Short mmCIF file of C-alpha atoms in Angstrom, two decimals:
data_model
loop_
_atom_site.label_atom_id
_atom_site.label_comp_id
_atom_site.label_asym_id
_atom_site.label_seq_id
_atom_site.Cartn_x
_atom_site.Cartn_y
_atom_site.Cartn_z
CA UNK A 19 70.49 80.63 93.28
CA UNK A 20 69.16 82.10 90.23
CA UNK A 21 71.47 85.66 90.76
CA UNK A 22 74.17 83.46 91.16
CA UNK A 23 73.88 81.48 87.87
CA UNK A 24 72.83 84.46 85.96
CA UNK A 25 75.62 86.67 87.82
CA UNK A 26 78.25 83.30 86.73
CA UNK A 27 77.01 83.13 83.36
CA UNK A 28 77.47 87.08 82.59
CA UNK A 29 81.10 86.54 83.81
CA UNK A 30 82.01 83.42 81.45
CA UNK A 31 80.34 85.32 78.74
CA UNK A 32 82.68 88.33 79.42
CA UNK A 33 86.05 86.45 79.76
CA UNK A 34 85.81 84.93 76.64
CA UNK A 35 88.09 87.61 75.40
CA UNK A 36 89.72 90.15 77.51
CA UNK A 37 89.82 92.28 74.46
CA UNK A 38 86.40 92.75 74.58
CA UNK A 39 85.70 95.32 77.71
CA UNK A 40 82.90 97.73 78.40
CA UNK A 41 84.04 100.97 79.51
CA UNK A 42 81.60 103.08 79.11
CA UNK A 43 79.72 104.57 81.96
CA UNK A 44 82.39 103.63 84.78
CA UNK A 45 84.09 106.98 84.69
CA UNK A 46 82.16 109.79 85.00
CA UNK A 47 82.96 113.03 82.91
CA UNK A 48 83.39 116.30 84.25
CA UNK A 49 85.98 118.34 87.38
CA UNK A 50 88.35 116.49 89.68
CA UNK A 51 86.05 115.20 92.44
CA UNK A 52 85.85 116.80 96.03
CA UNK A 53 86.76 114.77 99.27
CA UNK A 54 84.01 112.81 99.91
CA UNK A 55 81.18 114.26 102.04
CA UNK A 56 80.17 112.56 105.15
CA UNK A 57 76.65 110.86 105.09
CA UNK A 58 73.61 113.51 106.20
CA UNK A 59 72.39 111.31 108.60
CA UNK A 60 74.50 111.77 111.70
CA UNK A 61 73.21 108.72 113.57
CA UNK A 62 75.71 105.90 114.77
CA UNK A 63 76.53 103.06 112.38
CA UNK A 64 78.35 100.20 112.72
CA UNK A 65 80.02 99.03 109.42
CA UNK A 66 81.68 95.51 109.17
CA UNK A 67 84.25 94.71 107.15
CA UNK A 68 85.58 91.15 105.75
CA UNK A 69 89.32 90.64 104.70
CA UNK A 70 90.14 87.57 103.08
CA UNK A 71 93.32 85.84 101.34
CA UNK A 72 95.68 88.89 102.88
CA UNK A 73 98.17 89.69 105.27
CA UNK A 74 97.24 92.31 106.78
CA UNK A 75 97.23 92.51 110.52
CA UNK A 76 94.52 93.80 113.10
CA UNK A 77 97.04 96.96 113.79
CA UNK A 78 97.72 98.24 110.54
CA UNK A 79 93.67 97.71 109.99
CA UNK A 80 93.44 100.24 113.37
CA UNK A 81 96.26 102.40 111.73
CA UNK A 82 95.52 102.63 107.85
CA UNK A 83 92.05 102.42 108.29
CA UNK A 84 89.75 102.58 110.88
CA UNK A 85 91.70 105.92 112.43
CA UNK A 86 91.68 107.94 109.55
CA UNK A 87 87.72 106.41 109.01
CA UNK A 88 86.73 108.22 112.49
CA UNK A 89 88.76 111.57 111.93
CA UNK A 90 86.65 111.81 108.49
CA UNK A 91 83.58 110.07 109.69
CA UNK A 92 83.12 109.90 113.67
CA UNK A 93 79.37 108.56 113.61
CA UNK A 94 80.77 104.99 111.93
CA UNK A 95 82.37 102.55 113.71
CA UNK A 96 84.36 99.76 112.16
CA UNK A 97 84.81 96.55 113.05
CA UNK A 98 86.87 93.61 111.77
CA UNK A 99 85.40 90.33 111.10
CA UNK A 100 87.96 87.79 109.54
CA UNK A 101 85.17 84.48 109.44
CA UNK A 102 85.46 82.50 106.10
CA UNK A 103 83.14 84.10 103.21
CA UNK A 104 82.10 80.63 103.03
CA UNK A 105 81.30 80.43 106.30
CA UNK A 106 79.53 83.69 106.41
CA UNK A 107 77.33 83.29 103.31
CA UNK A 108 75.62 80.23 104.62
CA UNK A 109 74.49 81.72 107.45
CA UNK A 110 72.71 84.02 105.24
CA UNK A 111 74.74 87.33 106.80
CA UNK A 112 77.57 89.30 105.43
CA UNK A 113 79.86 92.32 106.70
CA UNK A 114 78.95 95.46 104.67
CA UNK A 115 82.37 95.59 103.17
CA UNK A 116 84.55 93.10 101.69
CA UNK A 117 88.46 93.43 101.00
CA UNK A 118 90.46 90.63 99.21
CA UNK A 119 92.62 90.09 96.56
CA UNK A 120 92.20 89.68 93.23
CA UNK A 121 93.03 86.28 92.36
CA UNK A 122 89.93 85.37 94.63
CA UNK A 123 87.02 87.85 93.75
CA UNK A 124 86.08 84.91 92.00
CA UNK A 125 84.62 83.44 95.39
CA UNK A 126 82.63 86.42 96.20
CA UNK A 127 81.03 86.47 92.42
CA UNK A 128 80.40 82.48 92.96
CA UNK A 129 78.57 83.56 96.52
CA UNK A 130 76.92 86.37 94.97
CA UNK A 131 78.27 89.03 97.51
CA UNK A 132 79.19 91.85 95.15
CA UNK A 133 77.00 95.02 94.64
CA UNK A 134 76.91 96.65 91.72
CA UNK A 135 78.49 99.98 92.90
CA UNK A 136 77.82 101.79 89.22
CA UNK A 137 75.25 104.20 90.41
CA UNK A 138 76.67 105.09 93.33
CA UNK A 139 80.32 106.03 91.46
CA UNK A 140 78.50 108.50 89.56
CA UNK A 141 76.27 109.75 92.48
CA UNK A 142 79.41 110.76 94.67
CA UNK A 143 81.61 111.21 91.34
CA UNK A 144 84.18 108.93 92.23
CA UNK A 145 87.16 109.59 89.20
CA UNK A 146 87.92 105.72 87.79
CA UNK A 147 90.78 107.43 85.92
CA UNK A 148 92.55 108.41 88.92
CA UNK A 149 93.67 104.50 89.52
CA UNK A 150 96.54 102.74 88.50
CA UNK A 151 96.68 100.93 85.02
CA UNK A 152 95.90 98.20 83.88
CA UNK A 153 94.22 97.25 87.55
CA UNK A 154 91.87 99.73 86.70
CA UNK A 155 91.03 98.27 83.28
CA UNK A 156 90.15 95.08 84.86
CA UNK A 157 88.01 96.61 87.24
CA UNK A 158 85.85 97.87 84.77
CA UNK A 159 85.99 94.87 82.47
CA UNK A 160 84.51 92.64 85.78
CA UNK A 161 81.19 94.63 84.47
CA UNK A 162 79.85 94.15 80.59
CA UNK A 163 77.00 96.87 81.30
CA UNK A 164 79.07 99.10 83.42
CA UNK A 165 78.67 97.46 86.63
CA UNK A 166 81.38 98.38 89.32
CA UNK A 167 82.52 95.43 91.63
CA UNK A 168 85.22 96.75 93.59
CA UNK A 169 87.56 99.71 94.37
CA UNK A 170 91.45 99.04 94.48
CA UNK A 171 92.87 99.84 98.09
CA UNK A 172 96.48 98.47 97.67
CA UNK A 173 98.05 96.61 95.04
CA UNK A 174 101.28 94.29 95.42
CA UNK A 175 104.13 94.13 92.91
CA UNK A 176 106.74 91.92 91.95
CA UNK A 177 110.80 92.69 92.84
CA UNK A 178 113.95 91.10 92.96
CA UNK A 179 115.85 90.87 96.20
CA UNK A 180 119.20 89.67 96.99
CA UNK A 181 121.61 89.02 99.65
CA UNK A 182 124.66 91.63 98.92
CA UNK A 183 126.81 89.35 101.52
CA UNK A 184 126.05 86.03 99.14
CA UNK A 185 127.01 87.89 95.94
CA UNK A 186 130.76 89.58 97.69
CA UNK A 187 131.71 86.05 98.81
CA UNK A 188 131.35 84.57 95.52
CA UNK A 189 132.62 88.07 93.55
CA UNK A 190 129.33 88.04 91.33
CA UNK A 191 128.45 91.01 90.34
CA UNK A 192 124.97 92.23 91.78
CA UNK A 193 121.63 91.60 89.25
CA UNK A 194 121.41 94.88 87.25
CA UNK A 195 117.67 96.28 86.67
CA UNK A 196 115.98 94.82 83.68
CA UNK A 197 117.82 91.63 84.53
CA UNK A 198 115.92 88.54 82.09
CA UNK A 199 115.31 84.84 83.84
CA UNK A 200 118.10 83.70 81.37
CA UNK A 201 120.64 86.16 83.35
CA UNK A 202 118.84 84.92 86.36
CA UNK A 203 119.89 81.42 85.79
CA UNK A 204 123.27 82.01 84.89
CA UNK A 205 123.68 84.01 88.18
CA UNK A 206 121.66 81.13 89.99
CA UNK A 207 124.74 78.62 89.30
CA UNK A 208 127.31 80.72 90.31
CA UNK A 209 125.24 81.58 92.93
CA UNK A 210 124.59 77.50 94.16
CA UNK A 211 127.44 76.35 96.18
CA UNK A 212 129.01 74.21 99.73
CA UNK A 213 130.73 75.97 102.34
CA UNK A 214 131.84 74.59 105.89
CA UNK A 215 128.87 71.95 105.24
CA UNK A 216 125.79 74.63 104.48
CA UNK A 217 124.20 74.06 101.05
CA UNK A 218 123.64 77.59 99.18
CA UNK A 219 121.02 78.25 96.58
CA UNK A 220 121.26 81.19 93.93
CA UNK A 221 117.78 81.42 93.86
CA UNK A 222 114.55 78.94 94.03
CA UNK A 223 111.96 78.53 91.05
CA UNK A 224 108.96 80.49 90.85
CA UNK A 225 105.67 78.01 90.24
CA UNK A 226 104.04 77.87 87.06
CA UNK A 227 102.02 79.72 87.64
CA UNK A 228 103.71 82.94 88.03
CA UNK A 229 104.81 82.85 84.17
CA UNK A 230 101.19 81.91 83.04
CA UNK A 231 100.36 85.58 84.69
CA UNK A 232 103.30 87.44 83.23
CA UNK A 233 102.01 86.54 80.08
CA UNK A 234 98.05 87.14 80.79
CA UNK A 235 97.00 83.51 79.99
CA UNK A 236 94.27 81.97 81.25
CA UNK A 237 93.96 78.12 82.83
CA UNK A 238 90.65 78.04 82.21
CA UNK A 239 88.74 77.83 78.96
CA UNK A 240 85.37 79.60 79.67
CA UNK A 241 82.92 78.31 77.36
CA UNK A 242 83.65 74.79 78.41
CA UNK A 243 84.95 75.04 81.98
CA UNK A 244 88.06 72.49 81.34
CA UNK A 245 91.17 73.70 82.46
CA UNK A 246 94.14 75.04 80.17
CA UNK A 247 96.97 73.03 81.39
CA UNK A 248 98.38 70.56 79.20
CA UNK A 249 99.25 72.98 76.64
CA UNK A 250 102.45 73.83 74.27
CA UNK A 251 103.12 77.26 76.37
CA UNK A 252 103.00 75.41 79.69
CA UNK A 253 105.70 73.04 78.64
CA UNK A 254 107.82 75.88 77.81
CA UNK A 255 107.33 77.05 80.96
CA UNK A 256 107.83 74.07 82.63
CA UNK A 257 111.35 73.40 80.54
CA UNK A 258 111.95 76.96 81.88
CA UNK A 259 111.66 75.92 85.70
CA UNK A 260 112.95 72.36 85.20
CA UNK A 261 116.67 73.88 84.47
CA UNK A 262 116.92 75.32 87.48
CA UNK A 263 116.12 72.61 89.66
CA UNK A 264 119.05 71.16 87.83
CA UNK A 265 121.85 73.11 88.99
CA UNK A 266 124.20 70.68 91.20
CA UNK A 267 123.79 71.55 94.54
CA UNK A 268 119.69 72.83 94.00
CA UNK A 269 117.95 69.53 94.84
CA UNK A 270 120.37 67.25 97.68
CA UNK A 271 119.34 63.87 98.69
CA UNK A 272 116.28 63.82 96.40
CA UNK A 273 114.73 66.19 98.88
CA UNK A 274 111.57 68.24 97.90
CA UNK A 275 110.50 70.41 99.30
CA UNK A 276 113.88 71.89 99.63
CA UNK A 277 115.21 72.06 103.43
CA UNK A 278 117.07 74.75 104.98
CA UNK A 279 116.86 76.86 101.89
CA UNK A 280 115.16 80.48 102.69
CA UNK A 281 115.94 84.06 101.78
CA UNK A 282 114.80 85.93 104.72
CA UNK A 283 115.54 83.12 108.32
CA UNK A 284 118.21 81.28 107.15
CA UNK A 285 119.79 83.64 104.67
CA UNK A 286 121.39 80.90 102.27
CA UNK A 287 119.53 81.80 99.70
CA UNK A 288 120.85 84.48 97.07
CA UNK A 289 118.07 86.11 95.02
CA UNK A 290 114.42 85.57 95.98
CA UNK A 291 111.71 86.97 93.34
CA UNK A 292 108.40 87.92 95.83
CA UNK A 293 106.31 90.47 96.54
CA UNK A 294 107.46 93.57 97.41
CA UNK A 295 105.14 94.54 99.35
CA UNK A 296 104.70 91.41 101.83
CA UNK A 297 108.42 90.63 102.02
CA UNK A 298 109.53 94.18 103.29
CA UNK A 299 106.74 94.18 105.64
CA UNK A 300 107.86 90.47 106.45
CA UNK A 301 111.52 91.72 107.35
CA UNK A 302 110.00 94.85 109.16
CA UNK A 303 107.49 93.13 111.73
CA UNK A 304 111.17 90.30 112.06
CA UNK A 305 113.40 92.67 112.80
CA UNK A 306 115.23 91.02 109.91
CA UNK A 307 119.14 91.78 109.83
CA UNK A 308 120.59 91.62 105.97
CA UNK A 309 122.37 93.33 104.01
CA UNK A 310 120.50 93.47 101.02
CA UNK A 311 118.89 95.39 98.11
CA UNK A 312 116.18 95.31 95.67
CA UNK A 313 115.70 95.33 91.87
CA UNK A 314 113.45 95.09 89.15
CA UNK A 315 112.07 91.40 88.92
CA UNK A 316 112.86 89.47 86.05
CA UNK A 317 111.34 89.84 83.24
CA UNK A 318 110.76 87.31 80.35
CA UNK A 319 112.86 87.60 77.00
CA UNK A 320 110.04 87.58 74.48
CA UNK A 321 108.16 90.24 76.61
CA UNK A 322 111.06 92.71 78.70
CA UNK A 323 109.50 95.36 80.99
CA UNK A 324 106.86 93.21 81.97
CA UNK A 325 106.63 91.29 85.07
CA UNK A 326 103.57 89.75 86.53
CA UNK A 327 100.19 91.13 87.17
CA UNK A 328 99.85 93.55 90.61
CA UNK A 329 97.77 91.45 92.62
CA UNK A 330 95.36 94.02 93.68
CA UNK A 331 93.38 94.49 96.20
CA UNK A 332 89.66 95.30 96.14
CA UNK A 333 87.11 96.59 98.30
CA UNK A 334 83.18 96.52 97.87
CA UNK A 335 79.81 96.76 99.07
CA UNK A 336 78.24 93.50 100.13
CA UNK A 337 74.34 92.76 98.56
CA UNK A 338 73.47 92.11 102.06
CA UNK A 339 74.64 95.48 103.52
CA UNK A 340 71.71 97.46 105.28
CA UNK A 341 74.50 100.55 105.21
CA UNK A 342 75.17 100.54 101.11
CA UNK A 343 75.77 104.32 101.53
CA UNK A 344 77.41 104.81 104.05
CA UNK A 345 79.64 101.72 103.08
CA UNK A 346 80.68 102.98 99.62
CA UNK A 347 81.16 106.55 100.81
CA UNK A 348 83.80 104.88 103.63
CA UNK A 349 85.15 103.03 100.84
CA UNK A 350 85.49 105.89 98.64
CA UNK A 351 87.30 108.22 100.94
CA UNK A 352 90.34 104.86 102.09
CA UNK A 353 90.88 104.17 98.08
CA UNK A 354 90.78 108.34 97.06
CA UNK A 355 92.18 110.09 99.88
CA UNK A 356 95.52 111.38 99.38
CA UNK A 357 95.83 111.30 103.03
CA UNK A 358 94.83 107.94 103.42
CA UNK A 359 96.57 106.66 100.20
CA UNK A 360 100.02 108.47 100.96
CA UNK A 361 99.88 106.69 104.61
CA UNK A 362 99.62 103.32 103.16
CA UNK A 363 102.25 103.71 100.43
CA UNK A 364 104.65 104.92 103.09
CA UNK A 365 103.75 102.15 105.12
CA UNK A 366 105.17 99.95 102.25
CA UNK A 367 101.68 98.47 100.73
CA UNK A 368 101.38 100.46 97.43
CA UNK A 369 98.74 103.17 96.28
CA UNK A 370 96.33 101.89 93.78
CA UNK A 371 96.16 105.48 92.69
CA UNK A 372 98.11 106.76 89.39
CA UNK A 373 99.64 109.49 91.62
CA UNK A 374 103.21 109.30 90.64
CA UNK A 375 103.96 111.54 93.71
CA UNK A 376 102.35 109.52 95.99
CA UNK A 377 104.08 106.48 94.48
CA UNK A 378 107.13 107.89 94.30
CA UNK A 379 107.23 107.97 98.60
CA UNK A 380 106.48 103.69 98.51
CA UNK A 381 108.26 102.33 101.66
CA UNK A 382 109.39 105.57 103.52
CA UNK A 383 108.54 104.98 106.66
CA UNK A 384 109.61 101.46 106.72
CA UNK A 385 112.73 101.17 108.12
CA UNK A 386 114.20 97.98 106.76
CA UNK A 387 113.73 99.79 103.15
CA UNK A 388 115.94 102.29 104.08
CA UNK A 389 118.68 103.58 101.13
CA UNK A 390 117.14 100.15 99.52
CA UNK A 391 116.47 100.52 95.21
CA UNK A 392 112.62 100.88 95.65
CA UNK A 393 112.53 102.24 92.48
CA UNK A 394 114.30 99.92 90.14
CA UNK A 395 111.53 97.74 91.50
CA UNK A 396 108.65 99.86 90.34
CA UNK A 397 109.88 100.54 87.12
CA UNK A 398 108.92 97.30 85.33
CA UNK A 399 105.32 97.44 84.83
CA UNK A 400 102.59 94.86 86.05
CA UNK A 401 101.05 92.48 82.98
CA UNK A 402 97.36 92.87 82.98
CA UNK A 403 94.58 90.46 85.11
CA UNK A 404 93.14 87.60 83.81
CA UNK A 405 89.04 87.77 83.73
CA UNK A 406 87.94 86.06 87.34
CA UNK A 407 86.97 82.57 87.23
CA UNK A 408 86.26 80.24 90.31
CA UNK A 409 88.03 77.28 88.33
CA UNK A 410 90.92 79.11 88.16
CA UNK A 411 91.83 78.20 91.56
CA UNK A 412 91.80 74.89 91.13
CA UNK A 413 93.45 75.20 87.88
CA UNK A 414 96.34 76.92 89.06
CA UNK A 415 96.59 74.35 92.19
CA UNK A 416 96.92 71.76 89.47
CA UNK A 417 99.80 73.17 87.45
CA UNK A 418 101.68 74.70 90.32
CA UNK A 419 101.24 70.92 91.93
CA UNK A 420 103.89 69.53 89.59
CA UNK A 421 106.71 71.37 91.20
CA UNK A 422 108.13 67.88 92.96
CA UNK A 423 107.95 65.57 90.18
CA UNK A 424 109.69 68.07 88.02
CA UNK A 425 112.32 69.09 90.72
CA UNK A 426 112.94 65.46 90.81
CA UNK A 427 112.91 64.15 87.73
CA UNK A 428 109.97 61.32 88.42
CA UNK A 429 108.11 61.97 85.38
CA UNK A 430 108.32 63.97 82.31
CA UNK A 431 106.87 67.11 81.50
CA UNK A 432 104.31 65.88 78.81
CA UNK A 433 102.73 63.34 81.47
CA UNK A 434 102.95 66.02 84.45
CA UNK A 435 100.78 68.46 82.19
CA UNK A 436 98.38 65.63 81.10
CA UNK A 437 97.54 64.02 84.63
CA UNK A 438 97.59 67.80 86.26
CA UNK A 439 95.13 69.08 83.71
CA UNK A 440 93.07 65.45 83.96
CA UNK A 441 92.96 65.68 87.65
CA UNK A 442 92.03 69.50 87.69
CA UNK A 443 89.00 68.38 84.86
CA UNK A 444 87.59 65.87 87.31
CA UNK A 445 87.76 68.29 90.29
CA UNK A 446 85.94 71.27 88.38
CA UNK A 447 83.16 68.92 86.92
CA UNK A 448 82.78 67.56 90.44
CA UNK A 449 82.22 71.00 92.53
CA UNK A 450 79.62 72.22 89.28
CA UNK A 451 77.84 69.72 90.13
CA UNK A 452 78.00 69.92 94.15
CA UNK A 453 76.45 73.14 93.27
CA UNK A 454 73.47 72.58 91.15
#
């Protein structure tokens, strides 16, 4: 309990200001590193590994991982164990690797899973600069002494899709790369129409939170722990969102959620701002039929060419782990190897290395992205990570949770923000003290 308040309180102290970050000692000087070595000992090892909050399946684990793992390293054996962190920590056991995304490393810091993977980084001269900014940045920042948390695998990234068939009925002309949410919405209500009885929707809001990320802002306040909801940006934002649920035709019969309305099954839906990573491999494991394309996602007047942050993907070595080498060296060779990194970009889940020629392949084996604008999508560049924060959760829970009052009109925005961030206050003070 005591590593996990002094682990917490080195983590408030460091997000106070992103501004702030310790570099030094996370990249090693000195020549390119070599592939990774197998470990000396040649004895079988079994080496567990956790995924949490992603979607990827047991086959492309077996695929993009665990085969290339046994070509490089046939003495380890991996296996897959998907139990709740939660679940896992209190029974006092933990896989030797962990993999999950960024937005909830905050868990594992709370649990007091990660190892600090510093010394071994410079002991197998693992290259920090060879990963993707500003992911990498934030990787380094997790660590005000120099400590090393986790290694980006994958990373996600924001695009614009749309339904080509929607936009030739109407005669709107498709969304053009560097397209801003004001264009958006002005193609949204030409987009939002009736025909032979089936309700059609340009496009459907993004939550709150999305825009609190394209801009870097954090919901929660880190000296105090009270959330950063009711505040002048996040009624911008909200006025922002509130206009499109406005559009005749967006919200029918006072119905929220909104029925009947989805890009991908029932194709009624125009534009659809999402991941581009999870909704091609969405339409590739349906067998989705559309004839569609992809473009840069929208980006924000006041800040063009920036979209939200890439929603990486980590892996580390658990404090628990009885294999620490042999963990890290499996983790160094899936997040370095060209081989390895080149197979997953091609399998549509981006490289979370700077290699623009590896990059440049995202999505070629992938049939459904076939002679689709990959690229445009790429282009705009990923705003940088907030500093982790276990409140942030329920912080974000809070603001996104307004959605139905503002679709409907219920209540205004200044008493939405007030009783969200209220309600959020009372659930953080609550689970600080569950924990003490």
């Amino acid at each position: 309990m005591k590593a996990r308040k002094a682990l917490a309180g080195s983590l408030l102290a460091l997000s106070l200001g992103i501004t702030t970050a310790c570099t030094g000692g996370s990249a090693p000087e000195g020549p390119a590193p070599q592939a990774v070595e197998p470990s000396k000992t040649k004895e079988p090892v079994e080496l567990i590994i956790s995924p949490y909050w992603l979607s990827m399946s047991d086959q492309e684990f077996e695929d993009l991982m665990f085969k290339p793992l046994k070509e490089k390293f046939p003495h380890i054996t991996m296996k897959l164990d998907r139990t709740d962190p939660i679940k896992m920590q209190a029974n006092g056991q933990f896989p030797d690797i962990f993999y999950t995304a960024n937005s909830r490393l905050s868990l594992y810091f709370d649990l007091n899973i990660p190892y600090d993977m510093s010394q071994l980084v410079k002991k197998h001269n693992l290259d920090l600069n060879k990963f993707a900014k500003p992911n990498i940045d934030w990787v380094r920042e997790l660590g005000p002494k120099g400590e090393i948390y986790g290694i980006p695998f994958d990373l996600n990234h924001m695009a614009l899709f749309y339904n080509k068939d929607l936009f030739d009925k109407r005669g709107v002309p498709y969304p053009k790369e560097g397209i801003t949410w004001d264009e958006l919405y002005d193609l949204a209500k030409k987009l939002t129409y009736v025909e032979n009885g089936v309700q059609y929707r340009g496009v459907l809001p993004q939550n709150p939170e999305f825009f609190t990320r394209v801009k870097s802002t954090p919901l929660i306040d880190a000296q105090t722990n009270k959330s950063l909801i009711d505040t002048p940006e996040n009624k911008v934002i909200l006025e922002r969102i509130q206009r499109f649920f406005q559009i005749p035709g967006m919200i029918v019969n006072n119905e929220y959620p909104i029925k009947g309305a989805d890009f991908i099954k029932d194709q009624t839906v125009a534009m659809y701002v999402n991941w581009l990573t999870d909704v091609s491999s969405t339409m590739q494991a349906g067998n989705v039929t559309m004839n569609f394309d992809i473009t840069a996602a929208p980006v924000l007047t006041e800040l063009p060419g920036l979209t939200i942050d890439p929603g990486a993907k980590l892996l580390g070595v658990s404090n628990t782990s009885q294999h620490k080498e042999e963990a890290f060296e499996v983790i160094q060779f899936l997040t370095t190897s060209p081989e390895v990194q080149s197979r997953i970009n091609r399998r549509a889940r981006l490289t979370a290395l700077a290699d623009e020629t590896i990059r440049s392949q995202f999505g070629a084996d992938m049939e459904v992205l076939k002679g689709k604008n990959v690229q445009a999508a790429l282009k705009v560049k990923p705003a940088k990570m907030i500093p982790p924060n276990i409140h942030t959760i329920t912080a974000a829970g809070g603001l996104n949770g307004v959605l139905k009052d503002l679709a409907l009109g219920t209540k205004d925005i200044n008493t939405l923000l007030r009783e969200a961030q209220e309600a959020a206050d009372k659930k953080i003070e609550q689970d600080m003290k569950a924990k003490k």
